[in-house]
Every structure is written in C-alpha cells, then in structure tokens.
mmCIF file of C-alpha atoms in Angstrom:
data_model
loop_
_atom_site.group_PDB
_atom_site.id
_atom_site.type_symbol
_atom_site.label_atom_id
_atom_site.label_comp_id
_atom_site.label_asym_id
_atom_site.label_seq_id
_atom_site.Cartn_x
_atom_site.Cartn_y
_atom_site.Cartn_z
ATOM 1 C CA UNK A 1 -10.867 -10.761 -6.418
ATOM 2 C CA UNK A 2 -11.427 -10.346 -2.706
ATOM 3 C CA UNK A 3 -12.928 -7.130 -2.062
ATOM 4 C CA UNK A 4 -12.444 -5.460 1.484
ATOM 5 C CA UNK A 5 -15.315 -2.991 2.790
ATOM 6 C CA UNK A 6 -14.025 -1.000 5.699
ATOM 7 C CA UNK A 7 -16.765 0.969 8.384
ATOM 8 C CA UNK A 8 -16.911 3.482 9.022
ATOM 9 C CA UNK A 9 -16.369 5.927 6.742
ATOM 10 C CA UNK A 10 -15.193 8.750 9.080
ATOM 11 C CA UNK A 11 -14.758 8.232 12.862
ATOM 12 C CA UNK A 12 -15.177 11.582 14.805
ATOM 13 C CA UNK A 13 -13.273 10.878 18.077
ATOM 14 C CA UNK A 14 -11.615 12.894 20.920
ATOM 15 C CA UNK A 15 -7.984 12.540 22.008
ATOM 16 C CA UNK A 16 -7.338 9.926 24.411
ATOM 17 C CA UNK A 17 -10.873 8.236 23.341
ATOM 18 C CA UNK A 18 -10.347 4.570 21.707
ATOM 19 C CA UNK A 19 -11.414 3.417 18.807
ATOM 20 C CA UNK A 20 -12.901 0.609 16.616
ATOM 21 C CA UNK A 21 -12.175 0.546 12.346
ATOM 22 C CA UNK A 22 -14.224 -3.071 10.914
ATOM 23 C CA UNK A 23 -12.538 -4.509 7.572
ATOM 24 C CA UNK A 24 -14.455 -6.990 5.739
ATOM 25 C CA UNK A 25 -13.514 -9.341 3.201
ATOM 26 C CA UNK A 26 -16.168 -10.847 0.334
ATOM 27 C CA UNK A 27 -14.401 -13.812 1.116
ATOM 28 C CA UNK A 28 -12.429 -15.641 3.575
ATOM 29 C CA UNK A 29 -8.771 -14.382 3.915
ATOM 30 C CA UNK A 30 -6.271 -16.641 3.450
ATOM 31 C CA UNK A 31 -4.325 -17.643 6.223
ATOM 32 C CA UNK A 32 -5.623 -14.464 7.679
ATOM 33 C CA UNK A 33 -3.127 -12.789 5.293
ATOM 34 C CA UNK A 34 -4.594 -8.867 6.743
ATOM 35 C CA UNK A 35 -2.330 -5.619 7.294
ATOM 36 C CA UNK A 36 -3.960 -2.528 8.312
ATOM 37 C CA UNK A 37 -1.615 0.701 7.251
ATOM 38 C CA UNK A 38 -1.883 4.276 8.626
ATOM 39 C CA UNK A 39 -1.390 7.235 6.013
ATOM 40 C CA UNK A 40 -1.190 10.871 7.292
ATOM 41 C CA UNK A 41 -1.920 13.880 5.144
ATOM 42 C CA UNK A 42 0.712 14.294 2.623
ATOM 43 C CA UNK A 43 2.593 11.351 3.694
ATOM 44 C CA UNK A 44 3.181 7.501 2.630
ATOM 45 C CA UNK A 45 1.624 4.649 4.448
ATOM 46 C CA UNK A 46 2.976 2.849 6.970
ATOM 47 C CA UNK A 47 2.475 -0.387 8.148
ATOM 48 C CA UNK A 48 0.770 -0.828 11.555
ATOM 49 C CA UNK A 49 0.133 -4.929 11.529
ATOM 50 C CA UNK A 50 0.599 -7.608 9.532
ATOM 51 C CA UNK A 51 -0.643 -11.067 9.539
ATOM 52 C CA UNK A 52 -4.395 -9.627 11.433
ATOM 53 C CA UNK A 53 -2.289 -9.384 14.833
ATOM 54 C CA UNK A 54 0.807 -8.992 14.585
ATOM 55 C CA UNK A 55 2.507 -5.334 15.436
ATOM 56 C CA UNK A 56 4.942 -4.219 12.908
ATOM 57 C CA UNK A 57 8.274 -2.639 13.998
ATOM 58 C CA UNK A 58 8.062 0.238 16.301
ATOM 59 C CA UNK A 59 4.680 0.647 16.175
ATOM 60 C CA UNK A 60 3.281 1.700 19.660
ATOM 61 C CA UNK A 61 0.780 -0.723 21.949
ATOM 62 C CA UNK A 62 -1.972 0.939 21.988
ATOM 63 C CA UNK A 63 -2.700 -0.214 18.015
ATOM 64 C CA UNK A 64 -4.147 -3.962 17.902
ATOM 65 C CA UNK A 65 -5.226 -6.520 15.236
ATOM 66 C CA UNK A 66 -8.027 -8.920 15.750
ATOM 67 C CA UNK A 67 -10.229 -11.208 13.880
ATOM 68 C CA UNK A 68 -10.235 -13.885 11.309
ATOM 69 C CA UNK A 69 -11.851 -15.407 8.146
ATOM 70 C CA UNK A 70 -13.655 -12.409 6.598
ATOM 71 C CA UNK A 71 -13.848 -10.030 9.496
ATOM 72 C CA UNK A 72 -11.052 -8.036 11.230
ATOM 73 C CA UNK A 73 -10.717 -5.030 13.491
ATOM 74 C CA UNK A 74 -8.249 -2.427 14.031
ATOM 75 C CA UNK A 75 -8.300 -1.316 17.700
ATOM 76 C CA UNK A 76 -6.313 1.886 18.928
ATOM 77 C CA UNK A 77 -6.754 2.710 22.598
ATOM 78 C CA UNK A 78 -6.465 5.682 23.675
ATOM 79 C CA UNK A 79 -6.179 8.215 20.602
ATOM 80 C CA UNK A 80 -2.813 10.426 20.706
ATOM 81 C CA UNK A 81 -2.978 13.323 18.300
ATOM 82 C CA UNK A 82 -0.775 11.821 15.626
ATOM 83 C CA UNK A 83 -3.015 9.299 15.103
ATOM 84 C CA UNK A 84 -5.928 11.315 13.455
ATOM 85 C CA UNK A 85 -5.127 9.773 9.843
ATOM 86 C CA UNK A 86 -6.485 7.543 7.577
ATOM 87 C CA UNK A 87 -6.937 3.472 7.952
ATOM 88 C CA UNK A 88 -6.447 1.007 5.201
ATOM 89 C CA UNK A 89 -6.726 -2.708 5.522
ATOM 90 C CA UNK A 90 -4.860 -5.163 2.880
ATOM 91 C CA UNK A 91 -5.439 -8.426 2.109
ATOM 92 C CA UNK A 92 -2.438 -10.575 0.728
ATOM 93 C CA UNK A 93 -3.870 -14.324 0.793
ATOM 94 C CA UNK A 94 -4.556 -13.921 -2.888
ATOM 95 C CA UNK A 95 -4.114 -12.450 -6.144
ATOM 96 C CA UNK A 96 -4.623 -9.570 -6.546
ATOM 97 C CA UNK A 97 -3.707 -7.993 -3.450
ATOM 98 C CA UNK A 98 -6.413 -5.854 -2.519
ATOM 99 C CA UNK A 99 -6.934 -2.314 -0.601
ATOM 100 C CA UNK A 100 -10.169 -1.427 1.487
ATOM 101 C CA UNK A 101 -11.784 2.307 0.974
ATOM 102 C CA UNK A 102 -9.644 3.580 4.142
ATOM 103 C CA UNK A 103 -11.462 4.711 7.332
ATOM 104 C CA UNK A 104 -10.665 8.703 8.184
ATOM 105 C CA UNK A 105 -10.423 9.272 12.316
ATOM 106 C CA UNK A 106 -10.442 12.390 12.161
ATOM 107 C CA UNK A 107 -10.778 14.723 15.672
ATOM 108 C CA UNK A 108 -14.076 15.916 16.966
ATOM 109 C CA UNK B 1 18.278 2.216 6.852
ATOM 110 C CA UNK B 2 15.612 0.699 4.286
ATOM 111 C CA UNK B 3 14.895 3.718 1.550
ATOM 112 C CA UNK B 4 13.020 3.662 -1.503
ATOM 113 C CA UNK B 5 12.555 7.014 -3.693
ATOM 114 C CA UNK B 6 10.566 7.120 -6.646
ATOM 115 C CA UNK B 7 11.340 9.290 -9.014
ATOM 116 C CA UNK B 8 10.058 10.260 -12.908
ATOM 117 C CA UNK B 9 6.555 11.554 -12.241
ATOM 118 C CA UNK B 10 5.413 14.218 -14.493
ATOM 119 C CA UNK B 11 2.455 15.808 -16.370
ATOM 120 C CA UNK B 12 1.866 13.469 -19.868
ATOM 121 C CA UNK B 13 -0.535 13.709 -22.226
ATOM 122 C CA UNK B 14 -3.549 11.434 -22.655
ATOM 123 C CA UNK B 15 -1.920 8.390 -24.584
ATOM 124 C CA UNK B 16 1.341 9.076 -23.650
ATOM 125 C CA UNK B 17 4.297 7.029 -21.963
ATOM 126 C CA UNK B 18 6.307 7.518 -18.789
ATOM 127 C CA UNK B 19 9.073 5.605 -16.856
ATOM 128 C CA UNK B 20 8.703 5.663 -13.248
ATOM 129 C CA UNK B 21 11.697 4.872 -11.298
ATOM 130 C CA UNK B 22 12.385 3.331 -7.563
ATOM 131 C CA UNK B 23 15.840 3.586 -6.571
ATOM 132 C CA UNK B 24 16.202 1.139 -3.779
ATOM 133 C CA UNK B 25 19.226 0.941 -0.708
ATOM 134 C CA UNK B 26 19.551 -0.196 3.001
ATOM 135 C CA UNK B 27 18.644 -3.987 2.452
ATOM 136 C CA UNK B 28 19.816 -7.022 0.020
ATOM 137 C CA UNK B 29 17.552 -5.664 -2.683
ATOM 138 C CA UNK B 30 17.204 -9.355 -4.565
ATOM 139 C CA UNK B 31 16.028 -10.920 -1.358
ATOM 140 C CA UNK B 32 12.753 -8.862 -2.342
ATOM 141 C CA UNK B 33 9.709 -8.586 -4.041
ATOM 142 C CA UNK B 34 8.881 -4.960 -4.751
ATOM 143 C CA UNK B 35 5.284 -3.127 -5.739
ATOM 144 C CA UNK B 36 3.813 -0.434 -7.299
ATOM 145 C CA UNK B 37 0.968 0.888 -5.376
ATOM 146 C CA UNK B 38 -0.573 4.207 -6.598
ATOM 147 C CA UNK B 39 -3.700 6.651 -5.364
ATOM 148 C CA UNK B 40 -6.184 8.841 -7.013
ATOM 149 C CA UNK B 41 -5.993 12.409 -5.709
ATOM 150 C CA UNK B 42 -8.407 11.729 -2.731
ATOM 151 C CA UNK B 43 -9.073 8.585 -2.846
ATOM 152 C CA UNK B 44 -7.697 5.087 -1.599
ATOM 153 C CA UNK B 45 -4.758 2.823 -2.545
ATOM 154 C CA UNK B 46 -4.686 0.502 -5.319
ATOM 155 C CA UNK B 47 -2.189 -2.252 -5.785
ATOM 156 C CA UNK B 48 -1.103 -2.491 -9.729
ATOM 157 C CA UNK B 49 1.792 -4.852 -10.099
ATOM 158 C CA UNK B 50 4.994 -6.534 -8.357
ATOM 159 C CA UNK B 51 7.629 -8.021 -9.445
ATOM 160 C CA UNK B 52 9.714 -11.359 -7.475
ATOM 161 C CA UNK B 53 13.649 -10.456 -6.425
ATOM 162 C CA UNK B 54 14.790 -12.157 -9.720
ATOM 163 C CA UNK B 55 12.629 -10.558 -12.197
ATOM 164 C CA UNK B 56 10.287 -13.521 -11.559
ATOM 165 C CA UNK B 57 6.786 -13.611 -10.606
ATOM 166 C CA UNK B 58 5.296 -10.521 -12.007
ATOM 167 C CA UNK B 59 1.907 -10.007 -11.838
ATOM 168 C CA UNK B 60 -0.558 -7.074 -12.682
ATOM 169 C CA UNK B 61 -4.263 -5.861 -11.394
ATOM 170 C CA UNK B 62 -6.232 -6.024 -14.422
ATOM 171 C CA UNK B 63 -6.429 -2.072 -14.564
ATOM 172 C CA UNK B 64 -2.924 -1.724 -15.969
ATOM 173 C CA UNK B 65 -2.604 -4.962 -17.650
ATOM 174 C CA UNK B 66 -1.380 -4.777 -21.058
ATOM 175 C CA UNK B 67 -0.284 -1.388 -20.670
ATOM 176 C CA UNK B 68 2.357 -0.821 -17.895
ATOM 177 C CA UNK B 69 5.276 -2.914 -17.649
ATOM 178 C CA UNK B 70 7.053 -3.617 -14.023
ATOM 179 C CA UNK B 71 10.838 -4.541 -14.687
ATOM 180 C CA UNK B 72 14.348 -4.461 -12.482
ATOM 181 C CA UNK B 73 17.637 -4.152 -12.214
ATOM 182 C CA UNK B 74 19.827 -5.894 -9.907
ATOM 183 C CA UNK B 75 23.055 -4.168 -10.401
ATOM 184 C CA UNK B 76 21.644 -0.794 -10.231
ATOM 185 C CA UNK B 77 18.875 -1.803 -7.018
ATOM 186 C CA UNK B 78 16.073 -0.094 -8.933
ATOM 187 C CA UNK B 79 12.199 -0.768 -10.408
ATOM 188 C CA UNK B 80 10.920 0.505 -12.794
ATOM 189 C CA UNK B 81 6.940 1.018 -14.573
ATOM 190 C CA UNK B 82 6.727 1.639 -17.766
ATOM 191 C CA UNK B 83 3.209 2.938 -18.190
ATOM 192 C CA UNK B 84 1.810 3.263 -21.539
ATOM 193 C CA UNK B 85 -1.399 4.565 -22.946
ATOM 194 C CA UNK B 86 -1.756 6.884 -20.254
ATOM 195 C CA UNK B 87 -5.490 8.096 -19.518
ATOM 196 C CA UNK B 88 -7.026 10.913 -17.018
ATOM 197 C CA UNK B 89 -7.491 7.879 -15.229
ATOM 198 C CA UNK B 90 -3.956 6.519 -14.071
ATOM 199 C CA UNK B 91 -3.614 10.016 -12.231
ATOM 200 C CA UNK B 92 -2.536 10.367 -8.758
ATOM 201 C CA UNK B 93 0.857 9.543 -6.644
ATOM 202 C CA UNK B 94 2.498 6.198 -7.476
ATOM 203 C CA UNK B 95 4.411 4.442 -4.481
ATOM 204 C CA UNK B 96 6.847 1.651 -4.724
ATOM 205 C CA UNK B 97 6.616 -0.740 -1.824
ATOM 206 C CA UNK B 98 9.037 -3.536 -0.463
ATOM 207 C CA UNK B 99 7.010 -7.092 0.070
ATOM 208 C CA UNK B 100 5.759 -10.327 -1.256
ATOM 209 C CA UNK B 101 2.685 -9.722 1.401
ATOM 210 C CA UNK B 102 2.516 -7.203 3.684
ATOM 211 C CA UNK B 103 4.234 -3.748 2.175
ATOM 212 C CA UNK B 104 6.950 -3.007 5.168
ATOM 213 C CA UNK B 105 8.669 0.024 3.774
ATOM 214 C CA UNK B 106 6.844 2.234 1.202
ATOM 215 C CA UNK B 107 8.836 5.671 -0.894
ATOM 216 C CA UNK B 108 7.582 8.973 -0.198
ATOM 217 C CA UNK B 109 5.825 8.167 -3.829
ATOM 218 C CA UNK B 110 5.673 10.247 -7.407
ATOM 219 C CA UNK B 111 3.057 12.453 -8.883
ATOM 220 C CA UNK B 112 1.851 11.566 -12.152
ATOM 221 C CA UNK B 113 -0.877 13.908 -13.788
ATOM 222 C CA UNK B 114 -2.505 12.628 -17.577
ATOM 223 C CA UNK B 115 -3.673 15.737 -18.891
ATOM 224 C CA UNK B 116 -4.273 17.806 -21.992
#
C-alpha cells in the first residue's frame, strides 16, 4: 500500500498570500495517478486536480498541480477567503487507493 | 446535473448491521465505477471499497474486508454497503463517490455512529 504523507500540518496564511501543500508517496505513483481534493467545514470534498496537473471542471486558476514520481505539490496563488479548508492528496495508480492526512490552511 | 445522496446512516450498536444507500442521477450510471469513502469525526478520508459499472471489479481496503459488502443496482441507479460487525471504530460520515481514479462528484455523505 502506497502511503501519502502530506506537510504541513496546518498552514497559517493571510488572504491574498500563496501557498505551498507537499504530498509524498512511499513509493512512486503510477503514471502520476495524484488528485488533490478541497473539503470545507461541514461539506464534501471536491476535486481540485486530477492526474498531478490537470484542473478539474470549474475549478479557478489560481490552484496548480506539480510534480512527479513520489513528490507532488499543490500550489494556490493568491489565497481568496473560501479557500481556508482542508487539502487531501489521492493516489489512484494502485490498489488500494490511498488518502494523505489532509493539510488545514487555515487564516492567520 | 451529476447527484449522489447517501442515505441510511444511523446510530447501531457495537456488532450490529446497517445498509447504506447512494441513490445516483444526472449521468449513465453503468458507465461508472462508484466508491465508498468514509471519515472519522476529525480526521482524514479513507477509501473502503468500489465497485465496476457492472457489478464487476469490487475491491475492499483491508479494514472492512470480510465485513461490509459493496453491491448495485442498475435499474434502480443505486449502491449500496452492507456493513456488518459494526465497531466504535467504523464511526464517522460515509461518502459515495463517482470514479475508477480520481473521485469527480462526491454525496453530501451519511452519519453513521457505533455506539452502546
């Protein structure tokens, strides 16, 4: 089982400040097979990107997906104030499908 | 518009059963694979099981195997988890989820509580 660690923990940010969420994988992802999801207090996730770059429907520009192998990177630029949430990455190259811990940006 | 809505949450007792449902519209519903996801009261997400668009394909995370049971019904575009031997551990909100990789569209999930 691959296991994703995400860093950091909590991210203490301003609006309109950018930030930087790290996923790493035990092992190489397949394919880069990475999503990152967004979940907001009380509500489901939602996908943000899929395939560790590629923007899911409707979801803004300033949210970006880098990396390969075992490391990744979530990038949002420029924090709006519906974006303080929780961050999970997902990796889908192999069974089981596996969940990081989730990174909390949460405002300063 | 894609909607999934879980339904069937409850409060069981320790070593008891429940029947979660997912009641799926807004897209050819055979054309997809379809999860349960489900997260501890504070804590992260956890896949458990998914099931192909033809009742093929089903796999489980080893925390559930053996005790919960994904199934489907075509006619009626719903899932289902049949989760028994319930412990204080399989608490929390239990999501259904639409994909064979990434998880597109996700239900507004159900609360399941294993408790004496």
């Amino acid at each position: 089982e691959i296991v994703l660690t995400q860093s950091p923990g909590t991210l203490s940010l301003s609006p309109g400040e950018g930030a930087t969420l790290s996923c790493r994988a035990s092992q190489s992802v397949t394919s880069n097979y990475l999503a990152w999801y967004q979940q907001r207090p009380g509500q489901a996730p939602r996908l943000l990107i899929y395939d560790a770059s590629t923007r899911a429907t409707a979801i803004p520009g300033r949210f970006s997906g880098t990396g390969s192998g075992t490391d990744f990177t979530l990038t949002i630029t420029r924090l709006e104030p519906e974006d303080f949430a929780v961050y999970y990455c997902q990796q889908y190259g192999s069974s089981p499908r596996t969940f990081g811990g989730g990174t909390k940006v949460e405002i300063k | 518009e894609v909607q999934l809505v879980e339904s069937g949450g409850g409060l069981v007792q320790p070593g008891g059963s429940l029947r979660l449902s997912c009641a799926a519209s807004g897209f050819t519903f055979t054309n997809y694979h379809i999860n349960w996801v489900r997260q501890a009261p504070g804590k992260g997400l956890e896949w458990l099981s998914h099931i192909g668009g033809f009742s093929n394909d089903i796999y489980y995370a080893d925390s559930v195997k053996g005790r919960f049971t994904i199934s489907r019904d075509n006619v009626k575009n719903s899932l289902y988890l049949q989760m028994d031997s319930l412990s204080a551990e399989d608490t929390g909100v239990y999501y259904c989820a639409r994909g064979i990789y990434y998880l597109d569209h996700w239900g507004q999930g159900a609360l399941v509580t294993v408790s004496s």
